[in-house]
Amino acid sequence: MKTTKAKHFKPDPAPKQPRETFLDVLSSNLPTLAVVLFIYAFLFQNFLIPSSSMASTLLTGDHVLADKVTFSPAARWAPFIHYREPRRGDVVVFFKPIPETNGEHIYLVKRLIAVPGDRIHLRNGIVYLNGVAQNEPQTAKPTPDRYDPYVNDFPSVDPSNEPGVTAAWTVDLPNHMQGDDLVVPPGNYFVMGDNRTNSMDSRYWGFVPRENIIGRPLFVYWSIKMQDSGIEEKPLSDQAQSTIHEFIHFFDETRWSRTFHRIQ
């Protein structure tokens, strides 16, 4: 009886998977990219602190991420998002209420001191809010050798001779006085920098309208040592020079200890 050997059949080789092209990779990641761009454009915005007006809370060279949602008008389609009005003590990002010489309204970052209806004045650099002296450990106090009566005893000194005070504010300020206090009108806010002796703020150009407030800084995502520009906003040429400086000195001048520093 003859025996036959079983034949072994080799399976067909698996078809080779086509290599993904750049366009394939791009198209598959477009939804993720769209979500990231939406979050960045509508929910958050980054800012560079160019001056020491908010020291020691914010230092020159701090790069901060700001929340643009909390102070925005409530939307019915997003009831899960928490909205609220700005409060005393909030650090806020806002459009400067007066334009620059080129007509641009720049972004500023200051601390909100008084809300509509509040009465405020300063004596010896101490803020009195509705008659009560405020404890503000984060603020810089005046020194005898650098004492500006207009700044530290606001608003008891005539602003007409103070450098930096706008003409419009010089005229409008007396309209909001009650006794020794400045009274914040409806729909407006009074802001100051934490570095009280070196901050151009509401003492110089007046109240911030509610619609100018766009958000609040959440944390410092990167900080690098930079020279104080002495101004609240840098021109584009200076910004370009700062970018080059940051690139060259990323490792040796980054303040690593301030990374993800929460802003309060």
mmCIF file of C-alpha atoms in Angstrom:
data_model
loop_
_atom_site.group_PDB
_atom_site.id
_atom_site.type_symbol
_atom_site.label_atom_id
_atom_site.label_comp_id
_atom_site.label_asym_id
_atom_site.label_seq_id
_atom_site.Cartn_x
_atom_site.Cartn_y
_atom_site.Cartn_z
ATOM 1 C CA MET A 1 0.000 0.000 0.000
ATOM 2 C CA LYS A 2 1.449 3.287 -1.039
ATOM 3 C CA THR A 3 1.571 6.241 1.318
ATOM 4 C CA THR A 4 1.445 9.761 0.049
ATOM 5 C CA LYS A 5 3.235 12.622 1.666
ATOM 6 C CA ALA A 6 1.123 15.573 2.758
ATOM 7 C CA LYS A 7 1.856 18.647 0.775
ATOM 8 C CA HIS A 8 2.713 21.793 2.705
ATOM 9 C CA PHE A 9 1.220 24.949 1.324
ATOM 10 C CA LYS A 10 2.890 28.233 2.071
ATOM 11 C CA PRO A 11 0.431 30.987 2.915
ATOM 12 C CA ASP A 12 0.463 33.970 0.661
ATOM 13 C CA PRO A 13 2.586 36.774 2.071
ATOM 14 C CA ALA A 14 0.605 39.560 3.743
ATOM 15 C CA PRO A 15 0.214 42.557 1.510
ATOM 16 C CA LYS A 16 2.538 45.386 2.356
ATOM 17 C CA GLN A 17 0.904 48.334 4.072
ATOM 18 C CA PRO A 18 1.347 51.499 2.075
ATOM 19 C CA ARG A 19 3.592 54.018 3.804
ATOM 20 C CA GLU A 20 1.754 57.038 5.161
ATOM 21 C CA THR A 21 2.500 60.234 3.335
ATOM 22 C CA PHE A 22 2.865 63.622 4.918
ATOM 23 C CA LEU A 23 -0.618 64.542 3.715
ATOM 24 C CA ASP A 24 -2.043 61.394 5.333
ATOM 25 C CA VAL A 25 -0.462 62.272 8.671
ATOM 26 C CA LEU A 26 -1.612 65.872 8.391
ATOM 27 C CA SER A 27 -5.200 64.958 7.548
ATOM 28 C CA SER A 28 -5.443 62.454 10.413
ATOM 29 C CA ASN A 29 -4.272 65.097 12.905
ATOM 30 C CA LEU A 30 -6.354 67.978 11.607
ATOM 31 C CA PRO A 31 -9.185 67.440 14.131
ATOM 32 C CA THR A 32 -6.715 67.599 17.026
ATOM 33 C CA LEU A 33 -5.063 70.669 15.542
ATOM 34 C CA ALA A 34 -8.454 72.339 15.114
ATOM 35 C CA VAL A 35 -9.321 71.724 18.772
ATOM 36 C CA VAL A 36 -5.954 73.116 19.935
ATOM 37 C CA LEU A 37 -6.354 76.224 17.776
ATOM 38 C CA PHE A 38 -9.916 76.728 19.060
ATOM 39 C CA ILE A 39 -8.773 76.482 22.673
ATOM 40 C CA TYR A 40 -5.911 78.895 22.080
ATOM 41 C CA ALA A 41 -7.910 81.427 20.054
ATOM 42 C CA PHE A 42 -11.092 81.533 22.133
ATOM 43 C CA LEU A 43 -10.252 80.295 25.613
ATOM 44 C CA PHE A 44 -6.677 81.372 26.362
ATOM 45 C CA GLN A 45 -4.058 83.894 25.317
ATOM 46 C CA ASN A 46 -0.414 84.360 26.224
ATOM 47 C CA PHE A 47 1.219 87.628 27.241
ATOM 48 C CA LEU A 48 4.746 88.846 27.948
ATOM 49 C CA ILE A 49 5.304 91.123 30.965
ATOM 50 C CA PRO A 50 7.657 93.871 29.673
ATOM 51 C CA SER A 51 7.960 96.047 32.786
ATOM 52 C CA SER A 52 8.175 95.841 36.571
ATOM 53 C CA SER A 53 4.829 97.554 37.207
ATOM 54 C CA MET A 54 3.369 94.328 38.673
ATOM 55 C CA ALA A 55 6.429 93.246 40.690
ATOM 56 C CA SER A 56 6.724 91.216 42.778
ATOM 57 C CA THR A 57 3.618 89.320 41.630
ATOM 58 C CA LEU A 58 4.803 89.379 38.012
ATOM 59 C CA LEU A 59 8.395 89.968 36.952
ATOM 60 C CA THR A 60 9.797 91.473 33.794
ATOM 61 C CA GLY A 61 10.213 88.570 31.377
ATOM 62 C CA ASP A 62 7.331 86.481 32.727
ATOM 63 C CA HIS A 63 5.267 84.815 30.009
ATOM 64 C CA VAL A 64 1.734 84.258 31.303
ATOM 65 C CA LEU A 65 -1.274 82.306 30.073
ATOM 66 C CA ALA A 66 -4.548 84.193 30.501
ATOM 67 C CA ASP A 67 -8.075 82.798 30.779
ATOM 68 C CA LYS A 68 -10.375 84.654 28.345
ATOM 69 C CA VAL A 69 -13.585 82.832 29.317
ATOM 70 C CA THR A 70 -14.369 83.604 32.955
ATOM 71 C CA PHE A 71 -15.073 87.316 32.417
ATOM 72 C CA SER A 72 -16.743 86.941 29.017
ATOM 73 C CA PRO A 73 -20.546 87.224 28.620
ATOM 74 C CA ALA A 74 -22.331 83.991 29.583
ATOM 75 C CA ALA A 75 -23.339 81.830 26.606
ATOM 76 C CA ARG A 76 -26.461 79.643 26.644
ATOM 77 C CA TRP A 77 -24.746 76.996 24.527
ATOM 78 C CA ALA A 78 -22.072 76.473 27.203
ATOM 79 C CA PRO A 79 -23.830 76.345 30.598
ATOM 80 C CA PHE A 80 -21.006 74.169 31.952
ATOM 81 C CA ILE A 81 -18.525 77.083 31.812
ATOM 82 C CA HIS A 82 -18.240 79.175 34.961
ATOM 83 C CA TYR A 83 -18.699 82.882 34.303
ATOM 84 C CA ARG A 84 -18.407 85.658 36.862
ATOM 85 C CA GLU A 85 -17.839 89.385 37.182
ATOM 86 C CA PRO A 86 -14.370 90.758 38.023
ATOM 87 C CA ARG A 87 -13.732 91.041 41.758
ATOM 88 C CA ARG A 88 -11.556 93.176 43.984
ATOM 89 C CA GLY A 89 -8.085 91.694 44.123
ATOM 90 C CA ASP A 90 -8.242 89.973 40.719
ATOM 91 C CA VAL A 91 -5.229 90.373 38.453
ATOM 92 C CA VAL A 92 -6.794 91.268 35.102
ATOM 93 C CA VAL A 93 -5.815 91.676 31.463
ATOM 94 C CA PHE A 94 -7.546 94.574 29.727
ATOM 95 C CA PHE A 95 -7.338 97.030 26.876
ATOM 96 C CA LYS A 96 -5.858 100.331 28.021
ATOM 97 C CA PRO A 97 -8.796 102.771 27.980
ATOM 98 C CA ILE A 98 -6.866 105.495 26.170
ATOM 99 C CA PRO A 99 -5.171 104.877 22.805
ATOM 100 C CA GLU A 100 -1.475 105.208 22.116
ATOM 101 C CA THR A 101 -0.162 107.913 19.796
ATOM 102 C CA ASN A 102 -0.664 105.535 16.859
ATOM 103 C CA GLY A 103 -4.318 104.977 17.815
ATOM 104 C CA GLU A 104 -3.754 101.433 19.148
ATOM 105 C CA HIS A 105 -5.312 100.222 22.405
ATOM 106 C CA ILE A 106 -2.644 98.021 23.996
ATOM 107 C CA TYR A 107 -3.060 95.175 26.498
ATOM 108 C CA LEU A 108 -2.156 95.824 30.129
ATOM 109 C CA VAL A 109 -2.014 93.617 33.232
ATOM 110 C CA LYS A 110 -2.904 95.194 36.599
ATOM 111 C CA ARG A 111 -4.640 94.355 39.867
ATOM 112 C CA LEU A 112 -8.306 95.315 40.221
ATOM 113 C CA ILE A 113 -8.593 97.473 43.334
ATOM 114 C CA ALA A 114 -12.124 98.870 43.307
ATOM 115 C CA VAL A 115 -15.442 97.920 41.673
ATOM 116 C CA PRO A 116 -18.434 100.133 40.763
ATOM 117 C CA GLY A 117 -19.683 102.101 43.785
ATOM 118 C CA ASP A 118 -16.474 101.714 45.822
ATOM 119 C CA ARG A 119 -14.817 104.714 47.466
ATOM 120 C CA ILE A 120 -11.036 104.760 47.377
ATOM 121 C CA HIS A 121 -8.074 106.887 48.397
ATOM 122 C CA LEU A 122 -4.408 106.361 49.306
ATOM 123 C CA ARG A 123 -2.469 107.748 52.258
ATOM 124 C CA ASN A 124 1.270 107.123 52.561
ATOM 125 C CA GLY A 125 0.880 104.435 49.908
ATOM 126 C CA ILE A 126 -1.812 102.568 51.850
ATOM 127 C CA VAL A 127 -5.097 101.913 50.020
ATOM 128 C CA TYR A 128 -8.263 102.839 51.904
ATOM 129 C CA LEU A 129 -11.259 101.070 50.380
ATOM 130 C CA ASN A 130 -14.656 102.232 51.620
ATOM 131 C CA GLY A 131 -12.892 103.716 54.636
ATOM 132 C CA VAL A 132 -10.932 100.572 55.557
ATOM 133 C CA ALA A 133 -7.131 100.339 55.231
ATOM 134 C CA GLN A 134 -6.176 97.364 53.054
ATOM 135 C CA ASN A 135 -3.510 94.806 53.894
ATOM 136 C CA GLU A 136 -1.609 94.216 50.656
ATOM 137 C CA PRO A 137 1.607 92.303 51.379
ATOM 138 C CA GLN A 138 2.305 91.831 47.656
ATOM 139 C CA THR A 139 2.665 95.556 46.953
ATOM 140 C CA ALA A 140 5.755 97.755 47.029
ATOM 141 C CA LYS A 141 5.598 100.531 49.617
ATOM 142 C CA PRO A 142 6.990 104.049 49.106
ATOM 143 C CA THR A 143 10.377 105.010 50.507
ATOM 144 C CA PRO A 144 11.344 108.467 51.850
ATOM 145 C CA ASP A 145 13.766 109.079 48.976
ATOM 146 C CA ARG A 146 11.178 108.165 46.340
ATOM 147 C CA TYR A 147 7.967 109.635 47.683
ATOM 148 C CA ASP A 148 5.554 111.057 45.113
ATOM 149 C CA PRO A 149 2.613 112.792 46.874
ATOM 150 C CA TYR A 150 0.327 112.418 43.861
ATOM 151 C CA VAL A 151 0.970 108.666 43.597
ATOM 152 C CA ASN A 152 1.015 107.801 47.298
ATOM 153 C CA ASP A 153 -1.650 110.223 48.559
ATOM 154 C CA PHE A 154 -4.023 109.879 45.612
ATOM 155 C CA PRO A 155 -6.352 111.679 44.895
ATOM 156 C CA SER A 156 -5.577 114.511 47.323
ATOM 157 C CA VAL A 157 -2.982 116.171 45.061
ATOM 158 C CA ASP A 158 -3.849 118.215 41.963
ATOM 159 C CA PRO A 159 -2.975 116.028 38.934
ATOM 160 C CA SER A 160 -2.343 118.939 36.570
ATOM 161 C CA ASN A 161 1.365 119.100 37.440
ATOM 162 C CA GLU A 162 2.007 115.348 37.608
ATOM 163 C CA PRO A 163 3.998 113.974 34.638
ATOM 164 C CA GLY A 164 2.175 111.206 32.795
ATOM 165 C CA VAL A 165 -1.372 112.116 33.837
ATOM 166 C CA THR A 166 -3.596 112.491 30.776
ATOM 167 C CA ALA A 167 -5.379 115.757 30.123
ATOM 168 C CA ALA A 168 -8.736 113.967 29.972
ATOM 169 C CA TRP A 169 -8.238 112.403 33.417
ATOM 170 C CA THR A 170 -7.122 115.738 34.891
ATOM 171 C CA VAL A 171 -10.470 117.192 33.836
ATOM 172 C CA ASP A 172 -12.633 114.158 34.695
ATOM 173 C CA LEU A 173 -11.182 113.187 38.085
ATOM 174 C CA PRO A 174 -12.896 115.973 40.119
ATOM 175 C CA ASN A 175 -16.282 114.802 38.796
ATOM 176 C CA HIS A 176 -15.907 111.554 40.761
ATOM 177 C CA MET A 177 -14.772 112.973 44.097
ATOM 178 C CA GLN A 178 -16.811 112.754 47.311
ATOM 179 C CA GLY A 179 -14.867 114.285 50.173
ATOM 180 C CA ASP A 180 -11.420 112.679 50.211
ATOM 181 C CA ASP A 181 -12.549 109.670 48.176
ATOM 182 C CA LEU A 182 -12.684 108.829 44.514
ATOM 183 C CA VAL A 183 -15.966 107.023 43.759
ATOM 184 C CA VAL A 184 -15.937 104.396 41.000
ATOM 185 C CA PRO A 185 -18.843 104.972 38.580
ATOM 186 C CA PRO A 186 -21.167 102.212 37.281
ATOM 187 C CA GLY A 187 -19.688 99.932 34.653
ATOM 188 C CA ASN A 188 -16.089 100.890 35.495
ATOM 189 C CA TYR A 189 -13.178 99.616 37.580
ATOM 190 C CA PHE A 190 -10.089 101.097 39.242
ATOM 191 C CA VAL A 191 -6.795 99.238 38.715
ATOM 192 C CA MET A 192 -3.220 99.638 39.935
ATOM 193 C CA GLY A 193 0.068 97.806 39.556
ATOM 194 C CA ASP A 194 1.465 95.963 42.565
ATOM 195 C CA ASN A 195 4.670 97.955 42.195
ATOM 196 C CA ARG A 196 2.751 101.029 43.308
ATOM 197 C CA THR A 197 5.635 103.516 43.030
ATOM 198 C CA ASN A 198 6.445 102.446 39.455
ATOM 199 C CA SER A 199 3.144 101.804 37.712
ATOM 200 C CA MET A 200 1.199 103.837 35.160
ATOM 201 C CA ASP A 201 -2.360 102.881 36.039
ATOM 202 C CA SER A 202 -5.799 104.298 36.871
ATOM 203 C CA ARG A 203 -4.147 107.091 38.828
ATOM 204 C CA TYR A 204 -2.797 108.396 35.519
ATOM 205 C CA TRP A 205 -5.514 107.676 32.937
ATOM 206 C CA GLY A 206 -8.680 106.847 34.872
ATOM 207 C CA PHE A 207 -11.177 104.012 35.078
ATOM 208 C CA VAL A 208 -11.275 100.817 33.033
ATOM 209 C CA PRO A 209 -14.678 100.161 31.397
ATOM 210 C CA ARG A 210 -16.102 96.679 31.971
ATOM 211 C CA GLU A 211 -16.017 95.880 28.267
ATOM 212 C CA ASN A 212 -12.246 96.462 28.192
ATOM 213 C CA ILE A 213 -11.536 93.614 30.623
ATOM 214 C CA ILE A 214 -10.800 90.474 28.618
ATOM 215 C CA GLY A 215 -9.389 87.948 31.064
ATOM 216 C CA ARG A 216 -7.164 87.043 33.983
ATOM 217 C CA PRO A 217 -3.649 85.571 34.008
ATOM 218 C CA LEU A 218 -3.617 82.046 35.442
ATOM 219 C CA PHE A 219 0.046 81.114 35.708
ATOM 220 C CA VAL A 220 3.550 81.825 34.437
ATOM 221 C CA TYR A 221 4.412 79.184 31.843
ATOM 222 C CA TRP A 222 7.921 80.528 31.241
ATOM 223 C CA SER A 223 10.083 83.272 32.737
ATOM 224 C CA ILE A 224 13.389 84.613 31.480
ATOM 225 C CA LYS A 225 15.562 87.427 32.821
ATOM 226 C CA MET A 226 14.983 90.575 30.805
ATOM 227 C CA GLN A 227 15.832 94.230 31.176
ATOM 228 C CA ASP A 228 12.889 96.323 32.312
ATOM 229 C CA SER A 229 11.669 98.246 29.276
ATOM 230 C CA GLY A 230 10.310 101.013 31.490
ATOM 231 C CA ILE A 231 7.122 100.999 29.427
ATOM 232 C CA GLU A 232 3.951 98.924 29.574
ATOM 233 C CA GLU A 233 4.162 97.657 26.001
ATOM 234 C CA LYS A 234 7.144 97.248 23.694
ATOM 235 C CA PRO A 235 7.280 98.389 20.068
ATOM 236 C CA LEU A 236 7.663 95.620 17.479
ATOM 237 C CA SER A 237 11.377 96.305 16.980
ATOM 238 C CA ASP A 238 12.036 95.794 20.697
ATOM 239 C CA GLN A 239 9.890 92.651 20.714
ATOM 240 C CA ALA A 240 12.013 91.177 17.924
ATOM 241 C CA GLN A 241 15.203 91.922 19.861
ATOM 242 C CA SER A 242 13.677 90.311 22.962
ATOM 243 C CA THR A 243 12.856 87.164 20.985
ATOM 244 C CA ILE A 244 16.464 86.873 19.797
ATOM 245 C CA HIS A 245 17.715 87.409 23.356
ATOM 246 C CA GLU A 246 15.351 84.724 24.689
ATOM 247 C CA PHE A 247 16.514 82.233 22.064
ATOM 248 C CA ILE A 248 20.200 82.790 22.789
ATOM 249 C CA HIS A 249 19.870 82.778 26.587
ATOM 250 C CA PHE A 250 17.097 80.198 26.971
ATOM 251 C CA PHE A 251 19.106 77.878 29.243
ATOM 252 C CA ASP A 252 21.284 80.247 31.250
ATOM 253 C CA GLU A 253 18.694 82.987 31.967
ATOM 254 C CA THR A 254 15.423 81.088 32.312
ATOM 255 C CA ARG A 255 13.946 81.347 35.807
ATOM 256 C CA TRP A 256 13.022 77.677 36.141
ATOM 257 C CA SER A 257 11.599 78.138 39.646
ATOM 258 C CA ARG A 258 8.818 80.347 38.239
ATOM 259 C CA THR A 259 7.593 77.759 35.748
ATOM 260 C CA PHE A 260 3.868 77.131 36.363
ATOM 261 C CA HIS A 261 3.904 79.772 39.103
ATOM 262 C CA ARG A 262 0.267 80.496 39.931
ATOM 263 C CA ILE A 263 -0.770 84.157 39.775
ATOM 264 C CA GLN A 264 -2.743 85.462 42.771
#
